[in-house]
Every structure is written in C-alpha cells, then in structure tokens.
Short mmCIF file of C-alpha atoms in Angstrom, two decimals:
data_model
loop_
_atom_site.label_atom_id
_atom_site.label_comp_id
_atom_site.label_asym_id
_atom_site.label_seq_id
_atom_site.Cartn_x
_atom_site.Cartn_y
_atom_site.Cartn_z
CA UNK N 55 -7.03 7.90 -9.90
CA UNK N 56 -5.20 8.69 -13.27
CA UNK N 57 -2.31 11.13 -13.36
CA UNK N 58 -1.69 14.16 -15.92
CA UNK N 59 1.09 16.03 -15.57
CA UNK N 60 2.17 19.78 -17.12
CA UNK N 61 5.71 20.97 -17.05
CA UNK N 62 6.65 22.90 -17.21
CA UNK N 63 4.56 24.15 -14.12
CA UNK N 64 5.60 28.09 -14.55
CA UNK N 65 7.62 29.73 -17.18
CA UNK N 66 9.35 33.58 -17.89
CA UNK N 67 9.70 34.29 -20.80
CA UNK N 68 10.76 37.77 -23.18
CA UNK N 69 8.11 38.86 -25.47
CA UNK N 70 8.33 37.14 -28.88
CA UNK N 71 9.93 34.06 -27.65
CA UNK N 72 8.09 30.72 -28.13
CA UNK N 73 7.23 28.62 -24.78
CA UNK N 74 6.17 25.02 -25.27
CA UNK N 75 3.91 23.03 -22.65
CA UNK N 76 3.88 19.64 -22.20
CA UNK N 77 0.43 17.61 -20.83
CA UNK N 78 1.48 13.64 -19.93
CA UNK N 79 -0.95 11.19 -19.31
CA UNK N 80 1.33 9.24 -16.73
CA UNK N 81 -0.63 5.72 -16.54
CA UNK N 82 -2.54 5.63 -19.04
CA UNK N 83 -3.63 6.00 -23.04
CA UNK N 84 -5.33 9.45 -23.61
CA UNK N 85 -7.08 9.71 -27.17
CA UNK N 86 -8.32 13.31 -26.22
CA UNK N 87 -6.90 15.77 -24.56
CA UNK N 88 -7.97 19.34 -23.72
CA UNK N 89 -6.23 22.75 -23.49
CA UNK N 90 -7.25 25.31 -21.03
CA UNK N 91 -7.01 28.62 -20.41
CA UNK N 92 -7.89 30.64 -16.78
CA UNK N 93 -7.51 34.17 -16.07
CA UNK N 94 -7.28 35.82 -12.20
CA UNK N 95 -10.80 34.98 -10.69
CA UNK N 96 -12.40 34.06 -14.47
CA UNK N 97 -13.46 30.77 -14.79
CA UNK N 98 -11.75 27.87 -17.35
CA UNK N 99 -11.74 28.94 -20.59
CA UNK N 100 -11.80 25.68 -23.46
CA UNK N 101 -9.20 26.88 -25.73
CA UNK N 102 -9.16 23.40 -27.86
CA UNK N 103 -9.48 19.46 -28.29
CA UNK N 104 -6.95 17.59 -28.86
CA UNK N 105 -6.98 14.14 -30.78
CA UNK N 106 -4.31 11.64 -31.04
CA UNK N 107 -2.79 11.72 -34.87
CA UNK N 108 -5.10 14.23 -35.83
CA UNK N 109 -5.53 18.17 -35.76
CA UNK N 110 -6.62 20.14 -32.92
CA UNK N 111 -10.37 21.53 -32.72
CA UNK N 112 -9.93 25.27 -31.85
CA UNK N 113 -12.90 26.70 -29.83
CA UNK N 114 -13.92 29.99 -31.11
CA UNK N 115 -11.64 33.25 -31.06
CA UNK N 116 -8.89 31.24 -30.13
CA UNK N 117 -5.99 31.46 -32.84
CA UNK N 118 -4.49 28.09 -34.01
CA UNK N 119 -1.16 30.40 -35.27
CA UNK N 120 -1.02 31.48 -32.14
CA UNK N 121 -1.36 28.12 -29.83
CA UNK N 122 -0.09 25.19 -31.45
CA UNK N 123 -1.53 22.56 -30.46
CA UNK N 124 0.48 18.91 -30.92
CA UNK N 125 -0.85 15.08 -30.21
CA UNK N 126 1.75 12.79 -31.44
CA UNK N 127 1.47 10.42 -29.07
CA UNK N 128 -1.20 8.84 -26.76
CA UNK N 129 0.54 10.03 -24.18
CA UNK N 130 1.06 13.71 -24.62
CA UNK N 131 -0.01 16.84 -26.02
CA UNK N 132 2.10 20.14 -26.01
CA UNK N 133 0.83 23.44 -26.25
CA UNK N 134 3.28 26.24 -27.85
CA UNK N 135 2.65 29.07 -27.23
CA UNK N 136 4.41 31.18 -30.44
CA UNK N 137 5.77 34.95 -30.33
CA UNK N 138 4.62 35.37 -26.99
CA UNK N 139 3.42 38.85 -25.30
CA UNK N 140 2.47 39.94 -22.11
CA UNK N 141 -1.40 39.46 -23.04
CA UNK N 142 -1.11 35.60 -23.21
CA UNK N 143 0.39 35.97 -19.58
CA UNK N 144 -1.88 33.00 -17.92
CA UNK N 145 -2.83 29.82 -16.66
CA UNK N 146 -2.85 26.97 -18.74
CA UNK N 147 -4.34 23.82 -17.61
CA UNK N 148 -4.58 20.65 -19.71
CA UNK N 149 -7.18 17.45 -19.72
CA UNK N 150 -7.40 14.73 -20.47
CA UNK N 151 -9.88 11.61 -21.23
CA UNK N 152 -9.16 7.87 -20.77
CA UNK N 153 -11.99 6.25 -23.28
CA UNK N 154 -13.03 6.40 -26.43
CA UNK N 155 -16.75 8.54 -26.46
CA UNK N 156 -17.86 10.68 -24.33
CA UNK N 157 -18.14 8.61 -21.14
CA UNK N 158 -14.66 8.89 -19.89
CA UNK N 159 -13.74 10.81 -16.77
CA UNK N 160 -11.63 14.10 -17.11
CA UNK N 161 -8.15 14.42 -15.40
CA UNK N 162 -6.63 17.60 -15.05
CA UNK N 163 -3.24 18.70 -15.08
CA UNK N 164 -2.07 20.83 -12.08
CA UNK N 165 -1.71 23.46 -14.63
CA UNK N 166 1.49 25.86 -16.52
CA UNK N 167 1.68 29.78 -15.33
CA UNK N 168 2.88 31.86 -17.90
CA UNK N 169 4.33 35.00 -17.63
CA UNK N 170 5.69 37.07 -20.62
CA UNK N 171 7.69 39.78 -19.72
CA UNK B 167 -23.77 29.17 -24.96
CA UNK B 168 -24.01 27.74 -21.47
CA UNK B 169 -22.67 29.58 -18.65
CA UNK B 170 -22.56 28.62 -15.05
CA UNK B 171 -22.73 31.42 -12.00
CA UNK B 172 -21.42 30.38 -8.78
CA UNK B 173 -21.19 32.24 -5.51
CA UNK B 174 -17.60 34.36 -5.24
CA UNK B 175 -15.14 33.41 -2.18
CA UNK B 176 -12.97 33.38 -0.56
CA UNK B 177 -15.48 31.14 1.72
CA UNK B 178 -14.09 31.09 5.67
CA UNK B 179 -15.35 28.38 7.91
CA UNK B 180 -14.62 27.45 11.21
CA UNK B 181 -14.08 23.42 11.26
CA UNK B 182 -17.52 21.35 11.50
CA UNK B 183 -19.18 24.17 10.04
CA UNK B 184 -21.87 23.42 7.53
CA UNK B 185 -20.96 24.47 4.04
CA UNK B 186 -23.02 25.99 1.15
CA UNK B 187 -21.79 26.88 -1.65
CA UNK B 188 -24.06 28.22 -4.74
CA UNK B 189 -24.54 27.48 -8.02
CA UNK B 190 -26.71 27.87 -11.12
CA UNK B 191 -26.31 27.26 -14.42
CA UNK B 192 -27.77 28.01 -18.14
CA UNK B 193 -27.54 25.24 -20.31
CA UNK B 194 -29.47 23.95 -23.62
CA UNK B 195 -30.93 20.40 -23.63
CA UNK B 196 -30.27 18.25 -20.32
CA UNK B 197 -26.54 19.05 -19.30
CA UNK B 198 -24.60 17.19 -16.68
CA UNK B 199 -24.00 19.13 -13.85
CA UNK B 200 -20.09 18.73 -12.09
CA UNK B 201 -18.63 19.93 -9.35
CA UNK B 202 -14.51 19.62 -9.41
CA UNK B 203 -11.90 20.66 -6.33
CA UNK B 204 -8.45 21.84 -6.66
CA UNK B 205 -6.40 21.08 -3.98
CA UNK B 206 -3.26 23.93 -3.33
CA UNK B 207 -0.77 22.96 -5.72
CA UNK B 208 -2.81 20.19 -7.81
CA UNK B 209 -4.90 19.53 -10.87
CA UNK B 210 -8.39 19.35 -10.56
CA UNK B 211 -10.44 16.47 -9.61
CA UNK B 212 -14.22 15.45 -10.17
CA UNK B 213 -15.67 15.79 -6.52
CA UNK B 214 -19.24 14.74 -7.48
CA UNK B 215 -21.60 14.51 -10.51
CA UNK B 216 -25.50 14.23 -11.50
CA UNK B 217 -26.23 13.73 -14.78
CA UNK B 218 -30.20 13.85 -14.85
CA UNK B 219 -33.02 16.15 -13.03
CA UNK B 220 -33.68 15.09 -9.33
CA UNK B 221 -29.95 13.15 -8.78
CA UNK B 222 -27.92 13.33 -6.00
CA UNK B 223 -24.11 13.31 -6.47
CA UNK B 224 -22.27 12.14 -3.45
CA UNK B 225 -18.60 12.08 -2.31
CA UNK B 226 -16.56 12.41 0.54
CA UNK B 227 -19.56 13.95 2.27
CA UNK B 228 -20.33 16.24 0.01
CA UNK B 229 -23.93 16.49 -1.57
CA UNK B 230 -25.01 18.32 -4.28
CA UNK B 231 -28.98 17.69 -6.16
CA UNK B 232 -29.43 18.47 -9.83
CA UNK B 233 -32.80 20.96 -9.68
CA UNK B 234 -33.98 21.79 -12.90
CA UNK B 235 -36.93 24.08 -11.83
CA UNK B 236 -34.55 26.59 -10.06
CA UNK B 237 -31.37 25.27 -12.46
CA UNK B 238 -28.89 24.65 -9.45
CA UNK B 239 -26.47 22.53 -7.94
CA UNK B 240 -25.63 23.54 -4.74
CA UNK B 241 -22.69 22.07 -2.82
CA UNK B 242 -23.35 20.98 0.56
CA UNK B 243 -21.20 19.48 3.41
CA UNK B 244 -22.61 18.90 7.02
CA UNK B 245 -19.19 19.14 9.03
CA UNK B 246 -16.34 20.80 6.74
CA UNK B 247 -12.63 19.78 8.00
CA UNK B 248 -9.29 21.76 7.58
CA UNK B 249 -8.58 19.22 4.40
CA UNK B 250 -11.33 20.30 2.62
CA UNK B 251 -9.76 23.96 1.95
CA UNK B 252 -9.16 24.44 -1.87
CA UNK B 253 -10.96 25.85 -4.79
CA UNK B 254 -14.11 24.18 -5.46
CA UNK B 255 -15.75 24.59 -9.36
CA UNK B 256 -18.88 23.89 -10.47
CA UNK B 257 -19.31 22.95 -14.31
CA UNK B 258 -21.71 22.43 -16.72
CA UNK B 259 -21.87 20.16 -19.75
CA UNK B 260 -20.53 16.84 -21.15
CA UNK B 261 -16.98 14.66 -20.97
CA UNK B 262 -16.24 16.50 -24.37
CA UNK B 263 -17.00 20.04 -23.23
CA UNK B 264 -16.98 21.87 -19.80
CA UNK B 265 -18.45 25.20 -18.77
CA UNK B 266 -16.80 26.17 -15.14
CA UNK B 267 -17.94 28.69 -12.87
CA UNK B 268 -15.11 30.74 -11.22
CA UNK B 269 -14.08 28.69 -9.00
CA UNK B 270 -14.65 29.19 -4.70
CA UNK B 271 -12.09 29.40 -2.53
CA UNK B 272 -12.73 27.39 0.91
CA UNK B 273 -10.61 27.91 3.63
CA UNK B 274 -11.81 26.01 6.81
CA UNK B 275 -9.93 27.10 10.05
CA UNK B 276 -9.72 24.98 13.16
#
C-alpha cells in the first residue's frame, strides 16, 4: 500500500524552542493531509486538515499559533510545533489521503514523539 | 460529537486462540465504522471496514459486522497468530474525519 513517512520519529527539545515535523507522502500525490495528536492510553485526537496551497482547518480548541500547520507541496505537510512546553509533550501522527473527495483511503504515518523538557 | 468505546488491553492470547475484541460507538447519521492495526514500530493501517448497517468487513481473517441496533463492531478472529500482536483501533466516521477508540493492545504468545 501507500507510504507516509514522519521524521523526525522522536525529538528533545528545551522549553520554548520550536520543533518542526515533517509528514511525506512517499509514492504518491496527497491533496489532504491530517495532523494528529495521541496521549498515553487516550485515543487519536484530530488536531487539523491539511490542504495542498491552502490553510489548515483547525479542529476545535486546538491553537493555530501554537501548531503551524504547512502544505506547500503535494507531497508534504510539516507540523511546527512553536515555543514548546512540557504540556505539548506527545504523539503526533500524520495522514494522509490519495483522492480528491472523500473516498480515498487514509495512510498513516508511524508517528513523531515529542518530549519537551 | 461521536465517540467510540472500545474494550481496554493489554489483550493476552495464547496462539489459535479466538479473539474478541469490543466495540461501540455513538455517531449521528449513518457513520462508517473502521477498524485500523498498528504494528510495533509502524503507522497505522485500515484492517477492515463496513460502511452500512448489516456489512461484514473482512481481512486477513478478521471479521467484524456493522450492528446498528446494539451500535457495535466487534473484532473477531477464529485462530489469532504471534503476527497479529499490535494495537488494534476501532474508528468511527468518514475519509475526512475519524473518531478512534483507545486503541487495544494484542499480544498473542505461542
């Protein structure tokens, strides 16, 4: 099947630094991606949707200052994650969808641990 | 919103043990039901999926039927093997929006 990829896939940081996330599509064209967010034994949470050339759609309660969001190409979307503090400590995971619509399968990333210190 | 319940792990099974593993969900209009595996160290994967009431979604010899009257999708597997340990989620919703459970943690054991 199709191949996404995060890297980086776990990242230290301080608190207040910046830490950017990458999400490739390896073989092929994604027009939508998705950013995720999982806490220990919670389920995934749908932080935002991601369209090629266009702004990202933030899901409630999440703050756009906070996680930039970037699809310049159709072949990745990073996920920055600015003045970072030990409460953003998490899993990341990333999506994404092949087609056009909403008939395309989801592939997932393995996924980005972050851990502010 | 929706929200999907599904039964906590970890889950230990000898091999060629049946599996169950539980879910129900709450969900405006006529969801699609999901069920997705993570495999140690990679990204999630769709396992199996139904998409209307009564449907059977099949893979790998897992089974799971969309019931409406008792809004569940249980996951079902005759004769597990030591491959099939991993995280297994169930999900509510469409391509464009997903409502996971918590995620199950198999571990079958020869």
């Amino acid at each position: 099947g199709a191949v996404v990829s995060q890297h980086p896939s776990w990242v230290i940081c301080k608190s207040g630094t910046s830490v950017k996330i990458e999400c490739r599509s390896l073989d092929f064209q994604a027009t939508t991606m998705f950013w995720y967010r999982q806490f220990p034994k919670q389920s995934l949470m749908l932080m935002a949707t991601s369209n090629e050339g266009s702004k990202a759609t933030y899901e409630q309660g999440v703050e756009k200052d906070k996680f930039l969001i970037n699809h310049a190409s159709l072949t990745l979307s990073t996920l920055t994650v600015t003045s970072a503090h030990p409460e953003d400590s998490s899993f990341y995971i990333c999506s994404a969808r092949e087609r056009t619509g909403d008939t395309g399968e989801l592939f997932f990333g393995e996924g980005s641990r972050l851990t502010v210190l | 919103g929706d929200s999907v319940t599904q039964m906590e792990g970890p889950v230990t099974l000898s091999e060629e043990a049946f599996l169950t593993i539980n879910c129900t969900y709450t969900a405006t209009g006529y969801p699609s039901l999901f069920w997705y595996v993570q495999y140690p160290g990679e990204g999630l994967q769709l396992l199996l999926k139904a998409t209307k009431a009564d449907d059977k979604g099949s893979n790998k010899g897992f089974e799971a039927t969309y019931r409406k009257e008792t809004t569940s999708f249980h996951l079902e597997k005759g004769s597990v093997q030591v491959s099939d340990s991993a995280v297994y989620f169930c999900c509510t919703g469409t391509a464009s929006k997903l409502t996971f459970g918590t995620g199950t943690r198999l571990q079958v054991t020869l």
